[in-house]
Amino acid sequence: MIRFYCHSFARPPSRIVLDIDDTFDAVHGHQQLRLFNAFYDEFGFQPIVVFDGEGRLVGTLLRPVRRPNGAESAAHIRRLIRQIARHWPETEILLRADSHYCTPQVLDLCDRLGLRYVFGLSKNGRLAQNISALEASTAARYARTPGQKLRRFKTFSYAARSWSKPRRVIARVEVGPMVRDTRYIVTNLEGGRGKHLYEKIYSARGQAENHIKAWKAHLAADRTSCSKANANQMRLMLHGCAYWIWWKLRAACPKRSPWRRAQFDTLRLHLVKLAATIVEKKTRIIVTLPASCPRKGLLLLLFDALAPPKTA
């Protein structure tokens, strides 16, 4: 899958962003690797899924339904980066993930491999001491002028006891009529304001959750009903190929059209579920669409955009 991902680019990119996340996959049989998860109150899997910043699926790994520990996360990232580096040795890679991927093993691995990262960071008492004054002043400022949520940021150096060195941490303090919330991220990106790093870089990671939703809800990627783990891993890869087909179709739509942001099921209803006459000839297949097809112009454009290159 990683080789397919790398070959989808005409030339090696100078920089890519990889969003690493996992998702719950309920099962209702006696499949290998299944476990019971008390939070979901079901048996299932918890595969790790990786997308790039443009929504391309990079890879997916079937695993039991438990939070990956630091050693497992680091091993998965190491294999992932090693495969990408074989194709793109000069490409800079930025990793984004939520707080349960922010482990000492992963942080040290990123330092060794020269990877950039922006990870969520879990709250604790030592972190709270660094921003107690900011939280108090933000609450007081909001009390004087209530209305829209007030959001402020603070950047400081922090080292957990398990970390090998201090690292840059950005705190986001938010006060509103119904909420008082503080979040943290850790990064090795130099420069840039904390507001920009949090809102424009880290928060964009949430788009990966929409990609996972489309992959599961519209392409049935959670249909892992085989008894053997290898067979279910193969199912994930096949559903990954289906995701690529729809992603390529959507990416071929005009940039400023609403189709460029449409969900996969919307594209299927409007562009694929159409009456057509199909004639198989010796050297080609002819698809004849009805003359009154409402998406005729878009379909012709997509046929031209996705047609294979003509041989000399």
PDB file of C-alpha atoms in Angstrom:
ATOM      1  CA  MET A   1       0.000   0.000   0.000  1.00  0.00           C
ATOM      2  CA  ILE A   2       2.872   2.372   0.745  1.00  0.00           C
ATOM      3  CA  ARG A   3       4.432   1.634  -2.636  1.00  0.00           C
ATOM      4  CA  PHE A   4       1.100   2.376  -4.287  1.00  0.00           C
ATOM      5  CA  TYR A   5       0.867   5.616  -2.328  1.00  0.00           C
ATOM      6  CA  CYS A   6       4.340   6.745  -3.376  1.00  0.00           C
ATOM      7  CA  HIS A   7       3.747   5.850  -7.022  1.00  0.00           C
ATOM      8  CA  SER A   8       0.629   8.031  -7.067  1.00  0.00           C
ATOM      9  CA  PHE A   9       2.883  11.116  -7.180  1.00  0.00           C
ATOM     10  CA  ALA A  10       4.409  12.261 -10.454  1.00  0.00           C
ATOM     11  CA  ARG A  11       7.567  13.314  -8.593  1.00  0.00           C
ATOM     12  CA  PRO A  12       8.778  13.029  -4.986  1.00  0.00           C
ATOM     13  CA  PRO A  13       7.232  15.795  -2.862  1.00  0.00           C
ATOM     14  CA  SER A  14       9.467  18.034  -0.804  1.00  0.00           C
ATOM     15  CA  ARG A  15       7.264  17.545   2.265  1.00  0.00           C
ATOM     16  CA  ILE A  16       4.351  15.362   3.328  1.00  0.00           C
ATOM     17  CA  VAL A  17       2.099  15.331   6.392  1.00  0.00           C
ATOM     18  CA  LEU A  18       1.059  11.972   7.851  1.00  0.00           C
ATOM     19  CA  ASP A  19      -1.929  11.698  10.198  1.00  0.00           C
ATOM     20  CA  ILE A  20      -1.854   8.576  12.366  1.00  0.00           C
ATOM     21  CA  ASP A  21      -5.042   7.452  14.069  1.00  0.00           C
ATOM     22  CA  ASP A  22      -6.915   4.314  15.072  1.00  0.00           C
ATOM     23  CA  THR A  23     -10.577   3.363  14.963  1.00  0.00           C
ATOM     24  CA  PHE A  24     -12.861   0.823  16.594  1.00  0.00           C
ATOM     25  CA  ASP A  25     -14.091  -2.051  14.424  1.00  0.00           C
ATOM     26  CA  ALA A  26     -16.792  -4.204  16.066  1.00  0.00           C
ATOM     27  CA  VAL A  27     -16.860  -7.931  15.259  1.00  0.00           C
ATOM     28  CA  HIS A  28     -19.596 -10.474  15.934  1.00  0.00           C
ATOM     29  CA  GLY A  29     -17.818 -13.808  15.535  1.00  0.00           C
ATOM     30  CA  HIS A  30     -14.700 -15.618  16.739  1.00  0.00           C
ATOM     31  CA  GLN A  31     -12.118 -13.862  14.587  1.00  0.00           C
ATOM     32  CA  GLN A  32      -8.419 -14.039  15.387  1.00  0.00           C
ATOM     33  CA  LEU A  33      -7.049 -11.007  17.309  1.00  0.00           C
ATOM     34  CA  ARG A  34     -10.481  -9.961  18.542  1.00  0.00           C
ATOM     35  CA  LEU A  35     -10.657  -8.648  22.107  1.00  0.00           C
ATOM     36  CA  PHE A  36     -13.336  -7.244  24.376  1.00  0.00           C
ATOM     37  CA  ASN A  37     -13.195  -3.492  25.008  1.00  0.00           C
ATOM     38  CA  ALA A  38     -15.016  -2.211  28.081  1.00  0.00           C
ATOM     39  CA  PHE A  39     -15.342   1.335  26.722  1.00  0.00           C
ATOM     40  CA  TYR A  40     -17.250   0.181  23.633  1.00  0.00           C
ATOM     41  CA  ASP A  41     -18.776  -2.815  25.482  1.00  0.00           C
ATOM     42  CA  GLU A  42     -18.114  -4.977  22.416  1.00  0.00           C
ATOM     43  CA  PHE A  43     -15.591  -7.337  20.900  1.00  0.00           C
ATOM     44  CA  GLY A  44     -13.596  -5.944  18.016  1.00  0.00           C
ATOM     45  CA  PHE A  45     -10.393  -4.735  16.419  1.00  0.00           C
ATOM     46  CA  GLN A  46      -8.666  -1.365  16.595  1.00  0.00           C
ATOM     47  CA  PRO A  47      -6.742  -0.947  13.322  1.00  0.00           C
ATOM     48  CA  ILE A  48      -4.203   1.839  12.889  1.00  0.00           C
ATOM     49  CA  VAL A  49      -4.941   3.966   9.819  1.00  0.00           C
ATOM     50  CA  VAL A  50      -2.586   6.499   8.219  1.00  0.00           C
ATOM     51  CA  PHE A  51      -3.634   9.266   5.802  1.00  0.00           C
ATOM     52  CA  ASP A  52      -1.587  12.065   4.347  1.00  0.00           C
ATOM     53  CA  GLY A  53      -2.572  15.724   4.575  1.00  0.00           C
ATOM     54  CA  GLU A  54      -4.431  15.581   1.245  1.00  0.00           C
ATOM     55  CA  GLY A  55      -6.586  12.628   2.250  1.00  0.00           C
ATOM     56  CA  ARG A  56      -4.669   9.849   0.491  1.00  0.00           C
ATOM     57  CA  LEU A  57      -4.709   6.527   2.328  1.00  0.00           C
ATOM     58  CA  VAL A  58      -1.138   5.512   3.125  1.00  0.00           C
ATOM     59  CA  GLY A  59      -1.700   2.267   5.005  1.00  0.00           C
ATOM     60  CA  THR A  60      -3.796   0.354   7.507  1.00  0.00           C
ATOM     61  CA  LEU A  61      -2.832  -2.292  10.042  1.00  0.00           C
ATOM     62  CA  LEU A  62      -5.203  -4.752  11.723  1.00  0.00           C
ATOM     63  CA  ARG A  63      -4.625  -5.104  15.474  1.00  0.00           C
ATOM     64  CA  PRO A  64      -6.501  -5.998  18.699  1.00  0.00           C
ATOM     65  CA  VAL A  65      -8.853  -3.485  20.281  1.00  0.00           C
ATOM     66  CA  ARG A  66      -6.499  -1.925  22.811  1.00  0.00           C
ATOM     67  CA  ARG A  67      -4.597   1.319  22.915  1.00  0.00           C
ATOM     68  CA  PRO A  68      -1.184   0.892  21.261  1.00  0.00           C
ATOM     69  CA  ASN A  69       1.674   1.268  23.732  1.00  0.00           C
ATOM     70  CA  GLY A  70       4.819   3.257  23.054  1.00  0.00           C
ATOM     71  CA  ALA A  71       6.868   0.347  21.731  1.00  0.00           C
ATOM     72  CA  GLU A  72       4.115  -0.778  19.342  1.00  0.00           C
ATOM     73  CA  SER A  73       3.486   2.740  18.037  1.00  0.00           C
ATOM     74  CA  ALA A  74       7.209   3.356  17.529  1.00  0.00           C
ATOM     75  CA  ALA A  75       7.640   0.046  15.689  1.00  0.00           C
ATOM     76  CA  HIS A  76       4.732   0.820  13.355  1.00  0.00           C
ATOM     77  CA  ILE A  77       6.030   4.329  12.627  1.00  0.00           C
ATOM     78  CA  ARG A  78       9.561   2.985  12.068  1.00  0.00           C
ATOM     79  CA  ARG A  79       8.349   0.495   9.442  1.00  0.00           C
ATOM     80  CA  LEU A  80       6.167   3.143   7.815  1.00  0.00           C
ATOM     81  CA  ILE A  81       8.958   5.707   7.515  1.00  0.00           C
ATOM     82  CA  ARG A  82      11.475   3.129   6.339  1.00  0.00           C
ATOM     83  CA  GLN A  83       9.225   2.117   3.456  1.00  0.00           C
ATOM     84  CA  ILE A  84       8.524   5.720   2.449  1.00  0.00           C
ATOM     85  CA  ALA A  85      12.217   6.631   2.650  1.00  0.00           C
ATOM     86  CA  ARG A  86      13.060   3.888   0.134  1.00  0.00           C
ATOM     87  CA  HIS A  87      11.067   5.820  -2.454  1.00  0.00           C
ATOM     88  CA  TRP A  88      11.625   9.386  -1.220  1.00  0.00           C
ATOM     89  CA  PRO A  89      14.917   9.662   0.703  1.00  0.00           C
ATOM     90  CA  GLU A  90      14.907  13.485   0.579  1.00  0.00           C
ATOM     91  CA  THR A  91      11.268  14.108   1.516  1.00  0.00           C
ATOM     92  CA  GLU A  92      10.599  15.869   4.825  1.00  0.00           C
ATOM     93  CA  ILE A  93       7.895  14.158   6.902  1.00  0.00           C
ATOM     94  CA  LEU A  94       5.640  15.764   9.514  1.00  0.00           C
ATOM     95  CA  LEU A  95       3.734  13.406  11.834  1.00  0.00           C
ATOM     96  CA  ARG A  96       0.469  14.372  13.531  1.00  0.00           C
ATOM     97  CA  ALA A  97      -1.381  12.297  16.105  1.00  0.00           C
ATOM     98  CA  ASP A  98      -3.377  12.584  19.296  1.00  0.00           C
ATOM     99  CA  SER A  99      -1.997  12.222  22.809  1.00  0.00           C
ATOM    100  CA  HIS A 100      -1.828   8.427  23.113  1.00  0.00           C
ATOM    101  CA  TYR A 101       0.844   8.384  20.389  1.00  0.00           C
ATOM    102  CA  CYS A 102       2.899  10.908  22.352  1.00  0.00           C
ATOM    103  CA  THR A 103       5.122   8.397  24.146  1.00  0.00           C
ATOM    104  CA  PRO A 104       8.849   8.587  24.978  1.00  0.00           C
ATOM    105  CA  GLN A 105       9.592   5.847  22.444  1.00  0.00           C
ATOM    106  CA  VAL A 106       7.829   7.716  19.626  1.00  0.00           C
ATOM    107  CA  LEU A 107       9.381  11.073  20.517  1.00  0.00           C
ATOM    108  CA  ASP A 108      12.901   9.613  20.626  1.00  0.00           C
ATOM    109  CA  LEU A 109      12.278   7.770  17.354  1.00  0.00           C
ATOM    110  CA  CYS A 110      11.258  11.032  15.661  1.00  0.00           C
ATOM    111  CA  ASP A 111      14.466  12.663  16.898  1.00  0.00           C
ATOM    112  CA  ARG A 112      16.609   9.801  15.597  1.00  0.00           C
ATOM    113  CA  LEU A 113      14.935   9.704  12.174  1.00  0.00           C
ATOM    114  CA  GLY A 114      14.810  13.486  11.761  1.00  0.00           C
ATOM    115  CA  LEU A 115      11.004  13.595  11.656  1.00  0.00           C
ATOM    116  CA  ARG A 116       8.946  16.675  12.437  1.00  0.00           C
ATOM    117  CA  TYR A 117       5.977  16.095  14.703  1.00  0.00           C
ATOM    118  CA  VAL A 118       2.972  17.711  16.360  1.00  0.00           C
ATOM    119  CA  PHE A 119       1.350  15.468  18.969  1.00  0.00           C
ATOM    120  CA  GLY A 120      -1.406  16.014  21.477  1.00  0.00           C
ATOM    121  CA  LEU A 121      -0.221  15.926  25.089  1.00  0.00           C
ATOM    122  CA  SER A 122      -2.235  14.635  28.043  1.00  0.00           C
ATOM    123  CA  LYS A 123      -2.935  16.950  30.959  1.00  0.00           C
ATOM    124  CA  ASN A 124      -1.112  16.644  34.270  1.00  0.00           C
ATOM    125  CA  GLY A 125      -0.398  18.717  37.361  1.00  0.00           C
ATOM    126  CA  ARG A 126       3.029  19.928  36.255  1.00  0.00           C
ATOM    127  CA  LEU A 127       1.657  21.240  32.989  1.00  0.00           C
ATOM    128  CA  ALA A 128      -1.168  22.979  34.839  1.00  0.00           C
ATOM    129  CA  GLN A 129       1.346  24.848  37.009  1.00  0.00           C
ATOM    130  CA  ASN A 130       2.823  26.487  33.914  1.00  0.00           C
ATOM    131  CA  ILE A 131      -0.476  27.994  32.797  1.00  0.00           C
ATOM    132  CA  SER A 132      -2.395  28.605  36.033  1.00  0.00           C
ATOM    133  CA  ALA A 133      -1.815  32.368  35.742  1.00  0.00           C
ATOM    134  CA  LEU A 134      -2.913  32.377  32.095  1.00  0.00           C
ATOM    135  CA  GLU A 135      -6.089  30.452  32.933  1.00  0.00           C
ATOM    136  CA  ALA A 136      -6.937  32.897  35.724  1.00  0.00           C
ATOM    137  CA  SER A 137      -6.312  36.001  33.606  1.00  0.00           C
ATOM    138  CA  THR A 138      -8.275  34.533  30.667  1.00  0.00           C
ATOM    139  CA  ALA A 139     -11.261  33.791  32.911  1.00  0.00           C
ATOM    140  CA  ALA A 140     -11.093  37.293  34.391  1.00  0.00           C
ATOM    141  CA  ARG A 141     -10.907  38.895  30.941  1.00  0.00           C
ATOM    142  CA  TYR A 142     -13.887  36.901  29.731  1.00  0.00           C
ATOM    143  CA  ALA A 143     -15.888  37.848  32.845  1.00  0.00           C
ATOM    144  CA  ARG A 144     -15.378  41.549  32.027  1.00  0.00           C
ATOM    145  CA  THR A 145     -16.543  41.180  28.413  1.00  0.00           C
ATOM    146  CA  PRO A 146     -18.672  38.019  28.079  1.00  0.00           C
ATOM    147  CA  GLY A 147     -19.743  36.911  24.640  1.00  0.00           C
ATOM    148  CA  GLN A 148     -17.698  34.921  22.165  1.00  0.00           C
ATOM    149  CA  LYS A 149     -15.265  32.302  23.392  1.00  0.00           C
ATOM    150  CA  LEU A 150     -11.896  33.682  24.405  1.00  0.00           C
ATOM    151  CA  ARG A 151      -8.891  31.631  23.336  1.00  0.00           C
ATOM    152  CA  ARG A 152      -5.277  32.302  24.347  1.00  0.00           C
ATOM    153  CA  PHE A 153      -2.003  30.431  23.921  1.00  0.00           C
ATOM    154  CA  LYS A 154       1.265  29.986  25.757  1.00  0.00           C
ATOM    155  CA  THR A 155       4.515  28.349  24.618  1.00  0.00           C
ATOM    156  CA  PHE A 156       6.998  26.946  27.122  1.00  0.00           C
ATOM    157  CA  SER A 157       9.647  24.263  27.525  1.00  0.00           C
ATOM    158  CA  TYR A 158       8.666  21.099  29.376  1.00  0.00           C
ATOM    159  CA  ALA A 159      10.241  17.724  30.115  1.00  0.00           C
ATOM    160  CA  ALA A 160       8.284  14.806  31.533  1.00  0.00           C
ATOM    161  CA  ARG A 161      10.267  12.465  33.773  1.00  0.00           C
ATOM    162  CA  SER A 162      10.208   9.761  31.099  1.00  0.00           C
ATOM    163  CA  TRP A 163      11.408  12.094  28.329  1.00  0.00           C
ATOM    164  CA  SER A 164      15.035  12.200  27.299  1.00  0.00           C
ATOM    165  CA  LYS A 165      15.097  16.003  26.971  1.00  0.00           C
ATOM    166  CA  PRO A 166      12.905  19.132  27.285  1.00  0.00           C
ATOM    167  CA  ARG A 167      10.571  19.811  24.387  1.00  0.00           C
ATOM    168  CA  ARG A 168       8.408  22.662  23.137  1.00  0.00           C
ATOM    169  CA  VAL A 169       4.865  22.588  24.501  1.00  0.00           C
ATOM    170  CA  ILE A 170       1.981  24.850  23.457  1.00  0.00           C
ATOM    171  CA  ALA A 171      -1.016  25.314  25.741  1.00  0.00           C
ATOM    172  CA  ARG A 172      -4.400  26.452  24.448  1.00  0.00           C
ATOM    173  CA  VAL A 173      -6.689  27.997  27.063  1.00  0.00           C
ATOM    174  CA  GLU A 174     -10.319  28.540  26.085  1.00  0.00           C
ATOM    175  CA  VAL A 175     -13.055  30.175  28.140  1.00  0.00           C
ATOM    176  CA  GLY A 176     -16.658  30.534  27.009  1.00  0.00           C
ATOM    177  CA  PRO A 177     -20.194  30.696  28.350  1.00  0.00           C
ATOM    178  CA  MET A 178     -20.435  26.927  28.728  1.00  0.00           C
ATOM    179  CA  VAL A 179     -16.866  25.700  28.728  1.00  0.00           C
ATOM    180  CA  ARG A 180     -13.448  26.211  30.273  1.00  0.00           C
ATOM    181  CA  ASP A 181     -11.029  23.983  28.486  1.00  0.00           C
ATOM    182  CA  THR A 182      -7.240  23.645  28.282  1.00  0.00           C
ATOM    183  CA  ARG A 183      -5.383  21.495  25.767  1.00  0.00           C
ATOM    184  CA  TYR A 184      -1.688  20.867  25.108  1.00  0.00           C
ATOM    185  CA  ILE A 185       0.448  19.876  22.148  1.00  0.00           C
ATOM    186  CA  VAL A 186       4.152  19.072  21.897  1.00  0.00           C
ATOM    187  CA  THR A 187       6.208  19.756  18.789  1.00  0.00           C
ATOM    188  CA  ASN A 188       9.760  20.050  17.518  1.00  0.00           C
ATOM    189  CA  LEU A 189       8.803  22.629  14.892  1.00  0.00           C
ATOM    190  CA  GLU A 190      10.871  25.754  15.333  1.00  0.00           C
ATOM    191  CA  GLY A 191       9.426  29.215  14.967  1.00  0.00           C
ATOM    192  CA  GLY A 192       5.800  29.990  14.362  1.00  0.00           C
ATOM    193  CA  ARG A 193       3.317  31.331  16.864  1.00  0.00           C
ATOM    194  CA  GLY A 194       1.564  28.908  19.167  1.00  0.00           C
ATOM    195  CA  LYS A 195      -1.822  29.967  17.779  1.00  0.00           C
ATOM    196  CA  HIS A 196      -0.779  29.094  14.232  1.00  0.00           C
ATOM    197  CA  LEU A 197       0.786  25.763  15.186  1.00  0.00           C
ATOM    198  CA  TYR A 198      -2.273  24.697  17.142  1.00  0.00           C
ATOM    199  CA  GLU A 199      -5.115  25.979  14.953  1.00  0.00           C
ATOM    200  CA  LYS A 200      -3.636  25.625  11.467  1.00  0.00           C
ATOM    201  CA  ILE A 201      -1.325  22.625  11.802  1.00  0.00           C
ATOM    202  CA  TYR A 202      -2.420  20.414  14.684  1.00  0.00           C
ATOM    203  CA  SER A 203      -6.180  20.975  14.440  1.00  0.00           C
ATOM    204  CA  ALA A 204      -6.099  20.010  10.758  1.00  0.00           C
ATOM    205  CA  ARG A 205      -5.396  16.491  12.011  1.00  0.00           C
ATOM    206  CA  GLY A 206      -9.109  16.172  12.735  1.00  0.00           C
ATOM    207  CA  GLN A 207      -9.750  15.829   9.000  1.00  0.00           C
ATOM    208  CA  ALA A 208      -8.309  12.308   9.247  1.00  0.00           C
ATOM    209  CA  GLU A 209     -11.335  11.351  11.357  1.00  0.00           C
ATOM    210  CA  ASN A 210     -13.581  12.391   8.463  1.00  0.00           C
ATOM    211  CA  HIS A 211     -11.524  10.227   6.105  1.00  0.00           C
ATOM    212  CA  ILE A 212     -11.923   7.257   8.465  1.00  0.00           C
ATOM    213  CA  LYS A 213     -15.670   7.901   8.660  1.00  0.00           C
ATOM    214  CA  ALA A 214     -15.947   7.905   4.864  1.00  0.00           C
ATOM    215  CA  TRP A 215     -13.834   4.752   4.629  1.00  0.00           C
ATOM    216  CA  LYS A 216     -16.041   2.908   7.126  1.00  0.00           C
ATOM    217  CA  ALA A 217     -19.516   4.331   6.502  1.00  0.00           C
ATOM    218  CA  HIS A 218     -19.433   4.658   2.703  1.00  0.00           C
ATOM    219  CA  LEU A 219     -17.066   1.795   1.792  1.00  0.00           C
ATOM    220  CA  ALA A 220     -17.843  -0.736   4.568  1.00  0.00           C
ATOM    221  CA  ALA A 221     -14.228  -0.980   5.694  1.00  0.00           C
ATOM    222  CA  ASP A 222     -15.346  -2.378   9.041  1.00  0.00           C
ATOM    223  CA  ARG A 223     -16.693  -5.552   7.431  1.00  0.00           C
ATOM    224  CA  THR A 224     -13.909  -7.728   8.810  1.00  0.00           C
ATOM    225  CA  SER A 225     -15.875 -10.958   9.237  1.00  0.00           C
ATOM    226  CA  CYS A 226     -13.254 -13.543   8.217  1.00  0.00           C
ATOM    227  CA  SER A 227     -12.053 -15.952  10.886  1.00  0.00           C
ATOM    228  CA  LYS A 228      -8.336 -15.517  10.061  1.00  0.00           C
ATOM    229  CA  ALA A 229      -6.434 -12.316  10.844  1.00  0.00           C
ATOM    230  CA  ASN A 230      -4.551 -12.390   7.513  1.00  0.00           C
ATOM    231  CA  ALA A 231      -7.843 -12.534   5.623  1.00  0.00           C
ATOM    232  CA  ASN A 232      -9.202  -9.539   7.540  1.00  0.00           C
ATOM    233  CA  GLN A 233      -5.980  -7.625   6.901  1.00  0.00           C
ATOM    234  CA  MET A 234      -6.519  -8.361   3.207  1.00  0.00           C
ATOM    235  CA  ARG A 235     -10.081  -7.045   3.524  1.00  0.00           C
ATOM    236  CA  LEU A 236      -8.726  -3.777   4.935  1.00  0.00           C
ATOM    237  CA  MET A 237      -6.373  -3.505   1.966  1.00  0.00           C
ATOM    238  CA  LEU A 238      -9.196  -4.163  -0.516  1.00  0.00           C
ATOM    239  CA  HIS A 239     -11.336  -1.509   1.127  1.00  0.00           C
ATOM    240  CA  GLY A 240      -8.261   0.723   0.979  1.00  0.00           C
ATOM    241  CA  CYS A 241      -8.162   0.191  -2.795  1.00  0.00           C
ATOM    242  CA  ALA A 242     -11.846   1.136  -2.962  1.00  0.00           C
ATOM    243  CA  TYR A 243     -11.043   4.303  -1.021  1.00  0.00           C
ATOM    244  CA  TRP A 244      -8.335   5.147  -3.564  1.00  0.00           C
ATOM    245  CA  ILE A 245     -10.754   4.732  -6.484  1.00  0.00           C
ATOM    246  CA  TRP A 246     -13.190   7.229  -4.982  1.00  0.00           C
ATOM    247  CA  TRP A 247     -10.449   9.584  -3.864  1.00  0.00           C
ATOM    248  CA  LYS A 248      -9.023   9.673  -7.401  1.00  0.00           C
ATOM    249  CA  LEU A 249     -12.488  10.296  -8.839  1.00  0.00           C
ATOM    250  CA  ARG A 250     -13.111  13.178  -6.452  1.00  0.00           C
ATOM    251  CA  ALA A 251      -9.629  14.631  -7.018  1.00  0.00           C
ATOM    252  CA  ALA A 252     -10.304  14.689 -10.775  1.00  0.00           C
ATOM    253  CA  CYS A 253     -13.355  16.927 -10.324  1.00  0.00           C
ATOM    254  CA  PRO A 254     -12.922  20.660 -11.016  1.00  0.00           C
ATOM    255  CA  LYS A 255     -11.176  22.367  -8.108  1.00  0.00           C
ATOM    256  CA  ARG A 256     -13.841  25.013  -7.504  1.00  0.00           C
ATOM    257  CA  SER A 257     -16.833  22.719  -7.904  1.00  0.00           C
ATOM    258  CA  PRO A 258     -18.801  21.294  -4.952  1.00  0.00           C
ATOM    259  CA  TRP A 259     -17.930  17.804  -6.209  1.00  0.00           C
ATOM    260  CA  ARG A 260     -14.357  18.335  -5.004  1.00  0.00           C
ATOM    261  CA  ARG A 261     -15.691  18.274  -1.421  1.00  0.00           C
ATOM    262  CA  ALA A 262     -18.513  15.748  -1.875  1.00  0.00           C
ATOM    263  CA  GLN A 263     -18.735  12.598   0.203  1.00  0.00           C
ATOM    264  CA  PHE A 264     -18.193   9.267  -1.469  1.00  0.00           C
ATOM    265  CA  ASP A 265     -21.826   8.189  -1.221  1.00  0.00           C
ATOM    266  CA  THR A 266     -22.886  11.446  -2.903  1.00  0.00           C
ATOM    267  CA  LEU A 267     -20.500  10.775  -5.779  1.00  0.00           C
ATOM    268  CA  ARG A 268     -21.831   7.237  -6.070  1.00  0.00           C
ATOM    269  CA  LEU A 269     -25.449   8.366  -6.240  1.00  0.00           C
ATOM    270  CA  HIS A 270     -24.835  11.102  -8.811  1.00  0.00           C
ATOM    271  CA  LEU A 271     -22.006   9.739 -10.949  1.00  0.00           C
ATOM    272  CA  VAL A 272     -22.082   5.954 -10.795  1.00  0.00           C
ATOM    273  CA  LYS A 273     -25.684   4.855 -10.268  1.00  0.00           C
ATOM    274  CA  LEU A 274     -26.734   5.726 -13.809  1.00  0.00           C
ATOM    275  CA  ALA A 275     -28.470   3.770 -16.546  1.00  0.00           C
ATOM    276  CA  ALA A 276     -26.073   3.029 -19.392  1.00  0.00           C
ATOM    277  CA  THR A 277     -25.554   0.691 -22.330  1.00  0.00           C
ATOM    278  CA  ILE A 278     -22.284  -1.254 -22.221  1.00  0.00           C
ATOM    279  CA  VAL A 279     -20.939  -2.871 -25.383  1.00  0.00           C
ATOM    280  CA  GLU A 280     -17.804  -5.035 -25.215  1.00  0.00           C
ATOM    281  CA  LYS A 281     -15.811  -5.034 -28.440  1.00  0.00           C
ATOM    282  CA  LYS A 282     -12.576  -6.791 -29.258  1.00  0.00           C
ATOM    283  CA  THR A 283     -10.287  -3.883 -28.402  1.00  0.00           C
ATOM    284  CA  ARG A 284     -12.423  -1.603 -26.270  1.00  0.00           C
ATOM    285  CA  ILE A 285     -15.516  -1.260 -24.097  1.00  0.00           C
ATOM    286  CA  ILE A 286     -18.092   1.345 -25.120  1.00  0.00           C
ATOM    287  CA  VAL A 287     -20.279   2.924 -22.426  1.00  0.00           C
ATOM    288  CA  THR A 288     -23.246   4.882 -23.816  1.00  0.00           C
ATOM    289  CA  LEU A 289     -24.927   7.221 -21.352  1.00  0.00           C
ATOM    290  CA  PRO A 290     -28.458   8.592 -21.800  1.00  0.00           C
ATOM    291  CA  ALA A 291     -28.649  11.926 -23.592  1.00  0.00           C
ATOM    292  CA  SER A 292     -30.635  13.445 -20.725  1.00  0.00           C
ATOM    293  CA  CYS A 293     -28.102  12.546 -18.055  1.00  0.00           C
ATOM    294  CA  PRO A 294     -27.957  15.605 -15.736  1.00  0.00           C
ATOM    295  CA  ARG A 295     -24.223  15.108 -15.043  1.00  0.00           C
ATOM    296  CA  LYS A 296     -23.230  14.508 -18.652  1.00  0.00           C
ATOM    297  CA  GLY A 297     -20.725  17.377 -18.777  1.00  0.00           C
ATOM    298  CA  LEU A 298     -19.012  16.341 -15.552  1.00  0.00           C
ATOM    299  CA  LEU A 299     -18.877  12.687 -16.612  1.00  0.00           C
ATOM    300  CA  LEU A 300     -17.252  13.565 -19.934  1.00  0.00           C
ATOM    301  CA  LEU A 301     -14.714  15.695 -18.084  1.00  0.00           C
ATOM    302  CA  LEU A 302     -13.933  12.818 -15.696  1.00  0.00           C
ATOM    303  CA  PHE A 303     -13.601  10.325 -18.551  1.00  0.00           C
ATOM    304  CA  ASP A 304     -10.985  12.567 -20.139  1.00  0.00           C
ATOM    305  CA  ALA A 305      -9.194  13.270 -16.852  1.00  0.00           C
ATOM    306  CA  LEU A 306      -8.999   9.606 -15.785  1.00  0.00           C
ATOM    307  CA  ALA A 307      -8.317   8.081 -19.164  1.00  0.00           C
ATOM    308  CA  PRO A 308      -5.024   6.141 -19.340  1.00  0.00           C
ATOM    309  CA  PRO A 309      -2.229   7.840 -21.311  1.00  0.00           C
ATOM    310  CA  LYS A 310      -2.307   7.106 -25.025  1.00  0.00           C
ATOM    311  CA  THR A 311       0.524   4.950 -26.301  1.00  0.00           C
ATOM    312  CA  ALA A 312       2.512   6.069 -29.331  1.00  0.00           C
TER     313      ALA A 312
END
